[in-house]
Short mmCIF file of C-alpha atoms in Angstrom, two decimals:
data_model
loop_
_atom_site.label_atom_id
_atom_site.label_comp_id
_atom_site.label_asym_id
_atom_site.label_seq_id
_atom_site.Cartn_x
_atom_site.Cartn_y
_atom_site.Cartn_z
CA UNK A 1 0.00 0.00 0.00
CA UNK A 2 2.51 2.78 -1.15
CA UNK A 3 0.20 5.44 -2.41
CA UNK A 4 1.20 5.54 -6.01
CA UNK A 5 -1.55 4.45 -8.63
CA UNK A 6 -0.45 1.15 -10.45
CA UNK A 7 -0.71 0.46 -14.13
CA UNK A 8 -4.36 -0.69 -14.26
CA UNK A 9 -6.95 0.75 -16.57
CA UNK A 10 -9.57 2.57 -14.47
CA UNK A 11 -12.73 0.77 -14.09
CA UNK A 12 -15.57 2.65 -12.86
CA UNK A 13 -18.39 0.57 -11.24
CA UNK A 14 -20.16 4.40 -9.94
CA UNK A 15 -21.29 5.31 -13.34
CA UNK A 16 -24.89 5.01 -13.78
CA UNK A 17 -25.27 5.32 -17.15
CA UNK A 18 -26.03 2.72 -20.18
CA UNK A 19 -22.87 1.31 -22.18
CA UNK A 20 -22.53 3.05 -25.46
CA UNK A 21 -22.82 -0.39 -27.26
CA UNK A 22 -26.43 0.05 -26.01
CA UNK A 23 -27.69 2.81 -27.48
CA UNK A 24 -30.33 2.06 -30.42
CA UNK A 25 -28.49 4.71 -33.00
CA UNK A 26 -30.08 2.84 -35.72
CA UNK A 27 -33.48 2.77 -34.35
CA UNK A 28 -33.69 6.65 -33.11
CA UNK A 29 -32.58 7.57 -36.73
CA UNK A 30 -34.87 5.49 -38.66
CA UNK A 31 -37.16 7.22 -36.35
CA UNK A 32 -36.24 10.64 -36.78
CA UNK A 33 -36.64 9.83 -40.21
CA UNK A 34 -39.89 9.07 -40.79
CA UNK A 35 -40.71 11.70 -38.24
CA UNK A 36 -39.37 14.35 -40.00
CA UNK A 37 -39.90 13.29 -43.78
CA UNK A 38 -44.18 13.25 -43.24
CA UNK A 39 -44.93 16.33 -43.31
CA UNK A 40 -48.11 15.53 -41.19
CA UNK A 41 -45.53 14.92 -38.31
CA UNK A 42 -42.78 17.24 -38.66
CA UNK A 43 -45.05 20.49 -38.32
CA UNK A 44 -46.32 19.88 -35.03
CA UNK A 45 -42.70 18.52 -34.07
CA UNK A 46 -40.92 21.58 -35.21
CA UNK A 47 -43.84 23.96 -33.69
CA UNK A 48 -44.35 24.79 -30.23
CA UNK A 49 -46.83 21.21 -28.23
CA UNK A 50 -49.54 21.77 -26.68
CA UNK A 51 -49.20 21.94 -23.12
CA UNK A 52 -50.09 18.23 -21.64
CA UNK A 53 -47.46 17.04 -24.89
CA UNK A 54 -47.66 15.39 -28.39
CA UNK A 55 -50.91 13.82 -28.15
CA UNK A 56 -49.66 10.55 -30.76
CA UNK A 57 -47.25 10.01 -27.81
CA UNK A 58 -49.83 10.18 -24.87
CA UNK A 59 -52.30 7.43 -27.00
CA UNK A 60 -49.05 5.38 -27.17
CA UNK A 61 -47.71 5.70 -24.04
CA UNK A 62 -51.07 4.65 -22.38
CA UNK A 63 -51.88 1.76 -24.71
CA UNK A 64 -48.02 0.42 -23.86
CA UNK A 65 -48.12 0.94 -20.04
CA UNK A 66 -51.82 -0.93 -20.40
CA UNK A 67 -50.31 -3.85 -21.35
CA UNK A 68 -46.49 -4.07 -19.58
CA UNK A 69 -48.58 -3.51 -16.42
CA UNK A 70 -51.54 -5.90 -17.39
CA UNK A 71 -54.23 -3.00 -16.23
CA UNK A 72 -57.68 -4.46 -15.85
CA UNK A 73 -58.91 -0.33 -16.51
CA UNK A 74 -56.80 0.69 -19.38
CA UNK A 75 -54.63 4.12 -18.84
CA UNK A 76 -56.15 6.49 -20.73
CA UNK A 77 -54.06 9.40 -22.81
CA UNK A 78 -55.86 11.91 -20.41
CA UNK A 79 -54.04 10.21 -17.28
CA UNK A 80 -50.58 11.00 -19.21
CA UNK A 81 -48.26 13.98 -19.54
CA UNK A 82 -45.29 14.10 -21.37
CA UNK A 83 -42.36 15.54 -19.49
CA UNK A 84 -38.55 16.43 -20.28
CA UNK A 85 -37.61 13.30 -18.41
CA UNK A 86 -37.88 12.14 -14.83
CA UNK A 87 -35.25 15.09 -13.45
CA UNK A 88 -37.13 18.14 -15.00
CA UNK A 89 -40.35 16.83 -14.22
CA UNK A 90 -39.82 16.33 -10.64
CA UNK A 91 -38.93 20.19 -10.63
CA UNK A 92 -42.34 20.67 -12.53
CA UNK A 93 -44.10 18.41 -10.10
CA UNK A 94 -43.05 20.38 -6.93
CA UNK A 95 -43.60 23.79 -8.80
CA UNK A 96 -46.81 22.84 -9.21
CA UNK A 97 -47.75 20.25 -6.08
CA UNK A 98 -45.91 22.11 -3.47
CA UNK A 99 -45.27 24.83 -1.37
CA UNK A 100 -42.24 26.50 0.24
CA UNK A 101 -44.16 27.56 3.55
CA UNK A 102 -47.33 24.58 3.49
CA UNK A 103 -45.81 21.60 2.59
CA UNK A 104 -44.00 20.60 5.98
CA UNK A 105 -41.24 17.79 4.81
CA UNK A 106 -39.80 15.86 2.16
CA UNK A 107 -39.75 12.30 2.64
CA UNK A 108 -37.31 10.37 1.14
CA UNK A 109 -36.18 6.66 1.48
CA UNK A 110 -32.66 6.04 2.66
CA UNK A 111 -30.33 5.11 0.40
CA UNK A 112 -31.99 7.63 -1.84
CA UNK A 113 -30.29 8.63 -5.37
CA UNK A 114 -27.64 11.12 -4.60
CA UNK A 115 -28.80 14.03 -7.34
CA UNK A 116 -32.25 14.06 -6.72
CA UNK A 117 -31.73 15.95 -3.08
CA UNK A 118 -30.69 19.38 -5.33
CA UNK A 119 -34.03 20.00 -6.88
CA UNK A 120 -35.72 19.81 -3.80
CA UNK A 121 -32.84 22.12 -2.27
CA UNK A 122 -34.15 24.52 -5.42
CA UNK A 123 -37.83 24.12 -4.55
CA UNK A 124 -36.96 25.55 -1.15
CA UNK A 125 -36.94 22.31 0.45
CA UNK A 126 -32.89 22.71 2.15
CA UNK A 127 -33.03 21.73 5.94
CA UNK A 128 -36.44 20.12 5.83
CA UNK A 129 -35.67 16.89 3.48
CA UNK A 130 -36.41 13.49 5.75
CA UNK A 131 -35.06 10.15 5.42
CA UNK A 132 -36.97 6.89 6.09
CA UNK A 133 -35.26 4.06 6.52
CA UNK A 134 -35.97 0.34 4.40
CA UNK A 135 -35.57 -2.88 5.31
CA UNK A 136 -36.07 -6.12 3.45
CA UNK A 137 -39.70 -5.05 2.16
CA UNK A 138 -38.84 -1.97 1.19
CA UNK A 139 -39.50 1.51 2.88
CA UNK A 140 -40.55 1.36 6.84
CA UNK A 141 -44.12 2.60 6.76
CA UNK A 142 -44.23 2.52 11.07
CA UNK A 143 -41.06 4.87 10.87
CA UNK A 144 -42.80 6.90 8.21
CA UNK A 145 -46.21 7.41 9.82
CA UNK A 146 -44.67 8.17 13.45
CA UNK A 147 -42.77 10.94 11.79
CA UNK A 148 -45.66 11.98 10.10
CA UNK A 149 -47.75 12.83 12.75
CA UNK A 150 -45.06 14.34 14.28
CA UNK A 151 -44.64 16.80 11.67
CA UNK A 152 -48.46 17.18 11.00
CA UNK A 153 -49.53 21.24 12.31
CA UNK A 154 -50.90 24.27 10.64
CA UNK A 155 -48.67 26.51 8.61
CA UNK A 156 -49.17 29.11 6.16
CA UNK A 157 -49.47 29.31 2.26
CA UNK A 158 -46.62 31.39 0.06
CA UNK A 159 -48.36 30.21 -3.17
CA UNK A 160 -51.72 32.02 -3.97
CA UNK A 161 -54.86 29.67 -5.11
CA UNK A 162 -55.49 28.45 -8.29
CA UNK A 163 -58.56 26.45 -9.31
CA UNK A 164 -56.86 23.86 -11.00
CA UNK A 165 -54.31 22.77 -8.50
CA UNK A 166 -53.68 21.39 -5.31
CA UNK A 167 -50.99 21.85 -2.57
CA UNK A 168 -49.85 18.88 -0.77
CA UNK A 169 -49.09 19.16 3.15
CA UNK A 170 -46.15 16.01 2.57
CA UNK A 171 -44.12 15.17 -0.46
CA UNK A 172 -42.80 11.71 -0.47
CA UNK A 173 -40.40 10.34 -3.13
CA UNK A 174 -39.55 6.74 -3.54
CA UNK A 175 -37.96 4.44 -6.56
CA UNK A 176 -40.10 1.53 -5.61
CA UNK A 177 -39.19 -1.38 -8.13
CA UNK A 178 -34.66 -2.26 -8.64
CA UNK A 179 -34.16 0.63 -6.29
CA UNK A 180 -31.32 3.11 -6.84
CA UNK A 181 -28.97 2.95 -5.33
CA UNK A 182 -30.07 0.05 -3.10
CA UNK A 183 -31.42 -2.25 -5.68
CA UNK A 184 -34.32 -3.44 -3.42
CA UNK A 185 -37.78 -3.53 -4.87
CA UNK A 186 -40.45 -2.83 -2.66
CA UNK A 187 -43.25 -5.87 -1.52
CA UNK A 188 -46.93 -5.49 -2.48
CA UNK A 189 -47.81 -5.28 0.86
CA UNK A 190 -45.61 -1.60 1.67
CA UNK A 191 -47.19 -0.08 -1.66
CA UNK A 192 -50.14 -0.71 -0.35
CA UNK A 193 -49.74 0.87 3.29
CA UNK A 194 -47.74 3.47 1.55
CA UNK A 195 -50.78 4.75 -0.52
CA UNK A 196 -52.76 4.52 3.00
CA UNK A 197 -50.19 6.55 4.52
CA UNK A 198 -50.44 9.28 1.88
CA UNK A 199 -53.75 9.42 2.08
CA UNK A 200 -54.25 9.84 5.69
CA UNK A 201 -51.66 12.79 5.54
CA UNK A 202 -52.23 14.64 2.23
CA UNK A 203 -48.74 13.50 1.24
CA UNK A 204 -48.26 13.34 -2.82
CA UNK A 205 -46.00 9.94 -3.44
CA UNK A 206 -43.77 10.48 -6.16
CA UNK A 207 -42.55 7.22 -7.69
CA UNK A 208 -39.25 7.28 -10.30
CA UNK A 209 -40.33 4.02 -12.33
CA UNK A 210 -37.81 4.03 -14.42
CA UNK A 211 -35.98 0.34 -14.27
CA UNK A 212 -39.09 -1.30 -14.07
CA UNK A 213 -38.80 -2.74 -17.54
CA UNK A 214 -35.11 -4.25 -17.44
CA UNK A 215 -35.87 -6.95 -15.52
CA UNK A 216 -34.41 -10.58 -15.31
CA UNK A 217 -34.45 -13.93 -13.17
CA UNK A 218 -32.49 -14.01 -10.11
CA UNK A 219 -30.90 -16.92 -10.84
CA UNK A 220 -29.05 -17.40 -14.00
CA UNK A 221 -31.22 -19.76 -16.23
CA UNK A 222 -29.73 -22.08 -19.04
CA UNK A 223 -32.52 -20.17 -21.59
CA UNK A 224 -33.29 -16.58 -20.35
CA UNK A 225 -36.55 -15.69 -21.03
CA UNK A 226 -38.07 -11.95 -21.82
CA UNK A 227 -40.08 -10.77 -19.02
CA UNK A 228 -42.65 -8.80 -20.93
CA UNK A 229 -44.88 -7.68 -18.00
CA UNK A 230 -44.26 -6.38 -14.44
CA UNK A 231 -43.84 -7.96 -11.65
CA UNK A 232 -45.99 -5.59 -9.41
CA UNK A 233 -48.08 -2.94 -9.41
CA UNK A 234 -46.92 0.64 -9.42
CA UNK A 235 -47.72 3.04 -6.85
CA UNK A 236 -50.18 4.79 -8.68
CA UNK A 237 -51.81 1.95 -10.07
CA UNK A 238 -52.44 1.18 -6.35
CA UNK A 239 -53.62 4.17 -5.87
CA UNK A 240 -56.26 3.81 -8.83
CA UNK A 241 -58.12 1.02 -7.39
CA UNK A 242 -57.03 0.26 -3.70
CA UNK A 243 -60.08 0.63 -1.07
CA UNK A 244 -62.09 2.68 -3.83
CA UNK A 245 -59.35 4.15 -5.80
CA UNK A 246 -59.12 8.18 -6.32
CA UNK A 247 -62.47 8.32 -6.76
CA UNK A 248 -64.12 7.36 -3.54
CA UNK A 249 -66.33 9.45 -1.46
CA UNK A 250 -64.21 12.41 0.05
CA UNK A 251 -61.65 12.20 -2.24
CA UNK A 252 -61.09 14.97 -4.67
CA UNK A 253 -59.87 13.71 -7.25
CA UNK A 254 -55.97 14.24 -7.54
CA UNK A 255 -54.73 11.26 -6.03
CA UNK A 256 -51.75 10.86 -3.53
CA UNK A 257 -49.54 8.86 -6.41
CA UNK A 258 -47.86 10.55 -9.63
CA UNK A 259 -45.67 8.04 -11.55
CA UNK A 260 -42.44 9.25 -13.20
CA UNK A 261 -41.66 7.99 -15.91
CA UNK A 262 -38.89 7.97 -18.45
CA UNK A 263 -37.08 6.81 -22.01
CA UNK A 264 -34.14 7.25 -20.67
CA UNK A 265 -33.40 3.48 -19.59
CA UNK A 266 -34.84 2.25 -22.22
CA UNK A 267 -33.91 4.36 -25.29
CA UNK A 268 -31.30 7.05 -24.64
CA UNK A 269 -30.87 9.48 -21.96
CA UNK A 270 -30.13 12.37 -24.82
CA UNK A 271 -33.94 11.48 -25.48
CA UNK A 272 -34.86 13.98 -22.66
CA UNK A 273 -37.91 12.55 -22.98
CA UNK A 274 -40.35 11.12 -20.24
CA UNK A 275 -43.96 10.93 -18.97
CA UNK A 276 -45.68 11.58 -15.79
CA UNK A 277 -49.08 9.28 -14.78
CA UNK A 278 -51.88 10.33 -12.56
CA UNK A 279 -55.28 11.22 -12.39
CA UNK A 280 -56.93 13.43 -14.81
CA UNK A 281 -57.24 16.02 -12.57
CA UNK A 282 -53.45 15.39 -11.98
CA UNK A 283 -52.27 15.49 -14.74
CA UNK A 284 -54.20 18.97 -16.11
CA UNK A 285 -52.93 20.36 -13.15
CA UNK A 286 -48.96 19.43 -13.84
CA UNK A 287 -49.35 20.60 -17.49
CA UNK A 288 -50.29 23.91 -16.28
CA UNK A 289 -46.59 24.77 -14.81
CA UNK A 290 -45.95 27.93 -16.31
CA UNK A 291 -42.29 26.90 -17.60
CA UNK A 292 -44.75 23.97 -20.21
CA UNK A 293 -47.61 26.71 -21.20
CA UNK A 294 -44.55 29.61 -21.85
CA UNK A 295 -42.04 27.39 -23.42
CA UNK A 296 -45.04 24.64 -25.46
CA UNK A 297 -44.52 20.73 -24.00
CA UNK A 298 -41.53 19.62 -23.17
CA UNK A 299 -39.71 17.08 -25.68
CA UNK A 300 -41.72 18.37 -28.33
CA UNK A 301 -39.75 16.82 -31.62
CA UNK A 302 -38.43 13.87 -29.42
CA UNK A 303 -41.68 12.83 -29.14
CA UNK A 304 -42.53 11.70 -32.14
CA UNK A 305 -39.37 9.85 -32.52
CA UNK A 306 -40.07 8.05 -29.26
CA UNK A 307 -44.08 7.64 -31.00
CA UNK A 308 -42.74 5.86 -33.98
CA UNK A 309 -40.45 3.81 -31.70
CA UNK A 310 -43.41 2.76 -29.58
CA UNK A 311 -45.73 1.92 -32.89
CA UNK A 312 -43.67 -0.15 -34.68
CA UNK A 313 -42.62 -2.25 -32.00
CA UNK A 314 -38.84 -1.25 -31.91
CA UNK A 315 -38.63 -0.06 -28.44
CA UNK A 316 -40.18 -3.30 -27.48
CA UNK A 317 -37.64 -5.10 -29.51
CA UNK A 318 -34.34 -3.53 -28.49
CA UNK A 319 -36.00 -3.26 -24.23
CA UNK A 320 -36.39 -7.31 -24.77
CA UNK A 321 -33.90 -8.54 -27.05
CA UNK A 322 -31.01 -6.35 -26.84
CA UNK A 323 -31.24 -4.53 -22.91
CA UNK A 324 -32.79 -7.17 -20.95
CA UNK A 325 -30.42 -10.53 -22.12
CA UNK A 326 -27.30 -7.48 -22.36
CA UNK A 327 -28.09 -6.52 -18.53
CA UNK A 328 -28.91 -9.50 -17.51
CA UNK A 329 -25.43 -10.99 -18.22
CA UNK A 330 -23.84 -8.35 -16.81
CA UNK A 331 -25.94 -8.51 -13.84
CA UNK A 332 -25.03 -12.33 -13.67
CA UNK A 333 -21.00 -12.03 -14.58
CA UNK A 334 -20.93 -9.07 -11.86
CA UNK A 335 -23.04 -11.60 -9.16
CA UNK A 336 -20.72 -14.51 -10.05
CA UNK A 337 -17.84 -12.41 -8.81
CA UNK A 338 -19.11 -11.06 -5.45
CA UNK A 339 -20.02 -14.98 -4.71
CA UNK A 340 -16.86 -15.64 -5.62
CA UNK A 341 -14.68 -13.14 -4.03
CA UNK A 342 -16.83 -10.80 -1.78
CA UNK A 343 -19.00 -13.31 0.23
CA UNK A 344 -16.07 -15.19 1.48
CA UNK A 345 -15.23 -11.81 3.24
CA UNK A 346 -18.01 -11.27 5.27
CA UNK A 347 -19.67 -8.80 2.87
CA UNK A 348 -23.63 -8.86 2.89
CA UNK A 349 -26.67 -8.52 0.20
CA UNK A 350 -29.99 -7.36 0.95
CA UNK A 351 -33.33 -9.45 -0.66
CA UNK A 352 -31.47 -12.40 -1.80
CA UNK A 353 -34.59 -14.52 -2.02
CA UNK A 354 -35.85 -12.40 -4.74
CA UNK A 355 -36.71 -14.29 -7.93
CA UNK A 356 -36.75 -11.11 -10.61
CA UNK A 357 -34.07 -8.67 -10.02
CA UNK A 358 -32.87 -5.49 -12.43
CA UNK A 359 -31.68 -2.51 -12.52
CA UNK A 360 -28.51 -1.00 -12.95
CA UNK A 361 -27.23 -1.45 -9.87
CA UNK A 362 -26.26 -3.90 -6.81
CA UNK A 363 -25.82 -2.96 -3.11
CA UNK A 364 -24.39 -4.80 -0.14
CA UNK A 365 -22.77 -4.16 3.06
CA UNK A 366 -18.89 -4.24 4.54
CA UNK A 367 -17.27 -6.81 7.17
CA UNK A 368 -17.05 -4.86 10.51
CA UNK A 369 -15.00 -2.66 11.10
CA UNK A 370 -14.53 -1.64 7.26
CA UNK A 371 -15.65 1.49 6.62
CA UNK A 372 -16.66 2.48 2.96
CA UNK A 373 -15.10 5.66 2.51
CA UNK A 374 -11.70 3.70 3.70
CA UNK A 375 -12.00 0.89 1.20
CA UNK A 376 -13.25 3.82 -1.52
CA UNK A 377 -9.97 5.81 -0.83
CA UNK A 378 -7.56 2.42 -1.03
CA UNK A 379 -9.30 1.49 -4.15
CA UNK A 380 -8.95 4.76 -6.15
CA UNK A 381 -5.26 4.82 -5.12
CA UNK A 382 -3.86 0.68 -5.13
CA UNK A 383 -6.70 -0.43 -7.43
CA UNK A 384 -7.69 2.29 -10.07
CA UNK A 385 -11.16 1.11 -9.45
CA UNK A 386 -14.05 3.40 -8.19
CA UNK A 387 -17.17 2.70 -6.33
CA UNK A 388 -20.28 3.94 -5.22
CA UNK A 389 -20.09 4.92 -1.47
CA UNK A 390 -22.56 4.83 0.72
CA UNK A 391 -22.50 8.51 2.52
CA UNK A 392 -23.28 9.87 -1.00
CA UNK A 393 -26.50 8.18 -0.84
CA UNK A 394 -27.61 10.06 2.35
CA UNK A 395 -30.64 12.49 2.41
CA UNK A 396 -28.80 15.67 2.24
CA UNK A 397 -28.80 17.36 6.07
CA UNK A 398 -30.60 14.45 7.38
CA UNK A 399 -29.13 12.31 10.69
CA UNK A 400 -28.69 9.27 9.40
CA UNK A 401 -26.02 9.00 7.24
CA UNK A 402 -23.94 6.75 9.80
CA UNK A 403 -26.28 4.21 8.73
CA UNK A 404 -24.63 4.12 5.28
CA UNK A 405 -20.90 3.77 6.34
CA UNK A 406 -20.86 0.32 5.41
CA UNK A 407 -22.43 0.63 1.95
CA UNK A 408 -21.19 0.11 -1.64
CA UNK A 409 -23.09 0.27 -5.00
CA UNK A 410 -21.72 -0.98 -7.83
CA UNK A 411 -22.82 -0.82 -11.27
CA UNK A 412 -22.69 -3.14 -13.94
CA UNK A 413 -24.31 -1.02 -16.97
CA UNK A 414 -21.65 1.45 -17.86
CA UNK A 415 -18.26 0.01 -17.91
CA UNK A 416 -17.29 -3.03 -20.58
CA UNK A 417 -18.90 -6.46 -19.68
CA UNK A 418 -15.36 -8.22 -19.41
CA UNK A 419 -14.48 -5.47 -16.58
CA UNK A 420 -17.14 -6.32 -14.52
CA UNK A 421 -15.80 -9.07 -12.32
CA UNK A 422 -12.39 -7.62 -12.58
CA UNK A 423 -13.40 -4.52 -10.64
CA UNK A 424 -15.27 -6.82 -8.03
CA UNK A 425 -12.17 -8.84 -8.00
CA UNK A 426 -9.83 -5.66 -7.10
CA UNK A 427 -12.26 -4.57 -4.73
CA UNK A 428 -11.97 -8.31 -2.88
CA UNK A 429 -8.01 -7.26 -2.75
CA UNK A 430 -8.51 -4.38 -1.48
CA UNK A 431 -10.71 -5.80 0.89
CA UNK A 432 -8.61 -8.62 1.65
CA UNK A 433 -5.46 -6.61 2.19
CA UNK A 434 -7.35 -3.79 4.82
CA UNK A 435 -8.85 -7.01 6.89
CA UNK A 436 -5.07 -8.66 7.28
CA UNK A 437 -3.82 -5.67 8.22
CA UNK A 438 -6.34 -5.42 10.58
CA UNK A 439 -5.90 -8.42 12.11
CA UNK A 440 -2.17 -8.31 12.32
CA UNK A 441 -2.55 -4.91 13.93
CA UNK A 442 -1.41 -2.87 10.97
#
């Protein structure tokens, strides 16, 4: 352990971003295309949307999510808005949905994704985000409703009134399904006292489903098959039907779920290009932020890329037959190697019983006494490799972040597939060197 970087190509396992051999070039230009060579299409690409977005897109957004989620009411094109991808819509959905001075906390499950604590620090949310912690069924709905309460009081209203919105007294943001960073999905059961939760608190749930579709089995099978439908509920699906739905008597009509969704997992994140599901009433109200009525909808031209896409089938194509088998054995070389080299050394992973994983990502714990930012530091410098560590996965200002000393994520969609279990096999050596010295009192 002298300090100096050895001759080792860098492999970075924090990336969370798709592998460039990934990308469906060939597919988004045939797209773009026949987009922009009818006229009938290019106009309204090339002119300013209409604010709840390229209605082609909408009809085909609902009739795809009707069947990947196997919805006995289909979605209608009412219940969707097209956004500028999960990021700028979250800043559009507390523009909207929140209030500086009204809305009392930010809830947000622990391990949460590190960039997503900024746009609630721009919404006026710094010093009042709040972590809830998750355990093997996903996010601790006792914790969450004690806190809750606590928090519960009268407070005033910056934002003046406007007939076609609402202000929520709790915002509450979760990544329910291959969790990132923590990679857990959350059980039937917790979506289900989640929505309760909301509702007895006036607390919007914001859901990021974006992994849902790159799914996989567990367990490496001899013949992979494509899992073409998902393996729970969403949030707001849950919300949509559970113990009379958004609908029922006293309810007015919003909902306490808003699912955010995106292409860019499963086209391209250049797409910029996402959608946002709700109630009608929802959704009207979101496509009212002033930055979508002043500036037309967002994704405008993208949109009827990502239509043709969705119509002929190629999105389907490249999500099941190139993504899903391409993740999956990256997901299963990167697995073979923590069995092989971490488990040995006392590290830990959450949900192993699981029988569909995904994702980009996988999370487990240190040996005692090894602390992650420790191993992170001897891995930059002996290893050239570079991990995800836990503290940057803490709730911005929140208490807790001592609970995440122990934590890596690692990724295994960015770097090249052969890398995989070489970085898991330097981290095992760096590991392996920082528990000898340990125990020969180095």
């Amino acid at each position: 352990m002298n300090g100096q970087m050895p001759h080792k190509s860098l492999i970075n396992l924090l990336r969370g971003w798709p592998n460039q051999s990934l990308l469906p070039v060939n597919q988004i230009k045939a797209a773009a295309v026949a987009a922009l060579s009818d006229a009938s299409v290019s106009t309204p690409a090339l002119l300013y949307g209409p604010d709840p977005g390229y209605e082609p897109l909408r009809e085909s957004i609902a009739r795809w999510l009707s069947r990947f989620y196997q919805l006995e009411a289909a979605v209608g094109a009412k219940r969707i808005c097209i956004t500028g991808g999960a990021s700028q819509n979250l800043a559009c959905l507390l523009q909207v949905f929140s209030d500086p001075l009204y809305t009392r906390n930010v809830w947000l499950v622990s391990p949460t994704y590190f960039r997503v604590c900024p746009i609630f620090h721009d919404n006026a949310f710094q010093g009042r985000l709040r972590s809830v912690p998750e355990d093997e069924q996903g996010i601790d709905i006792d914790f969450l409703r004690q806190r809750l309460r606590e928090a519960d009081q009268k407070s005033q209203t910056l934002k003046g009134p406007a007939p076609w919105r609402k202000i929520y007294r709790h915002i509450i943001y979760t990544v329910p399904t291959f969790s990132n960073p923590s990679s857990r999905t959350m059980s039937l059961a917790r979506r289900q006292e989640l929505v309760q939760v909301a509702r007895e608190h006036d607390a919007l749930v914001i859901t990021d489903d974006v992994y849902d579709q790159l799914q996989w089995p567990a367990r490496k099978p001899q013949n992979p098959p494509m899992l073409q439908h998902a393996i729970l509920p969403r949030v707001v699906d849950i919300d949509q039907g559970f113990e009379g739905g958004t609908e029922r008597r006293g309810a007015d009509g919003f909902g306490n779920a808003v699912s955010n969704g995106s292409f860019s997992k499963i086209a391209a994140p250049g797409t910029r290009c996402g959608w946002a599901e709700g109630t009608e009433r929802f959704i009207h109200a979101l496509s009212q932020c002033g930055s979508s009525v002043s500036g037309g909808a967002p994704s405008q031209m993208t949109s009827t890329f990502i239509t043709h896409l969705l119509d002929t089938g190629e999105l389907d194509h490249h999500i099941y037959t190139t993504l899903q088998p391409s993740y999956a054995r990256r997901y299963y070389s990167m697995m073979e190697a923590i069995e092989q080299h971490l488990l040995p050394l006392g590290v830990t992973l959450p949900q192993g019983d699981r029988e569909v994983v995904g994702g980009y990502f996988v999370w487990f714990a240190l040996p005692e006494p090894l602390l992650v930012n420790d191993v992170g530091r001897h891995a930059r410098e002996e290893e050239n490799l570079i991990i995800g560590e836990g503290p940057l996965f803490a709730v911005a200002g929140d208490e807790r972040t001592k609970d995440l000393e122990r934590q890596v994520r690692v990724c295994f969609s960015w770097e090249e597939e052969e890398k995989l279990a070489e970085g898991i096999a330097r981290l095992a050596a760096v590991i392996d060197r920082m528990l000898t010295g340990l125990s020969n009192g180095d």
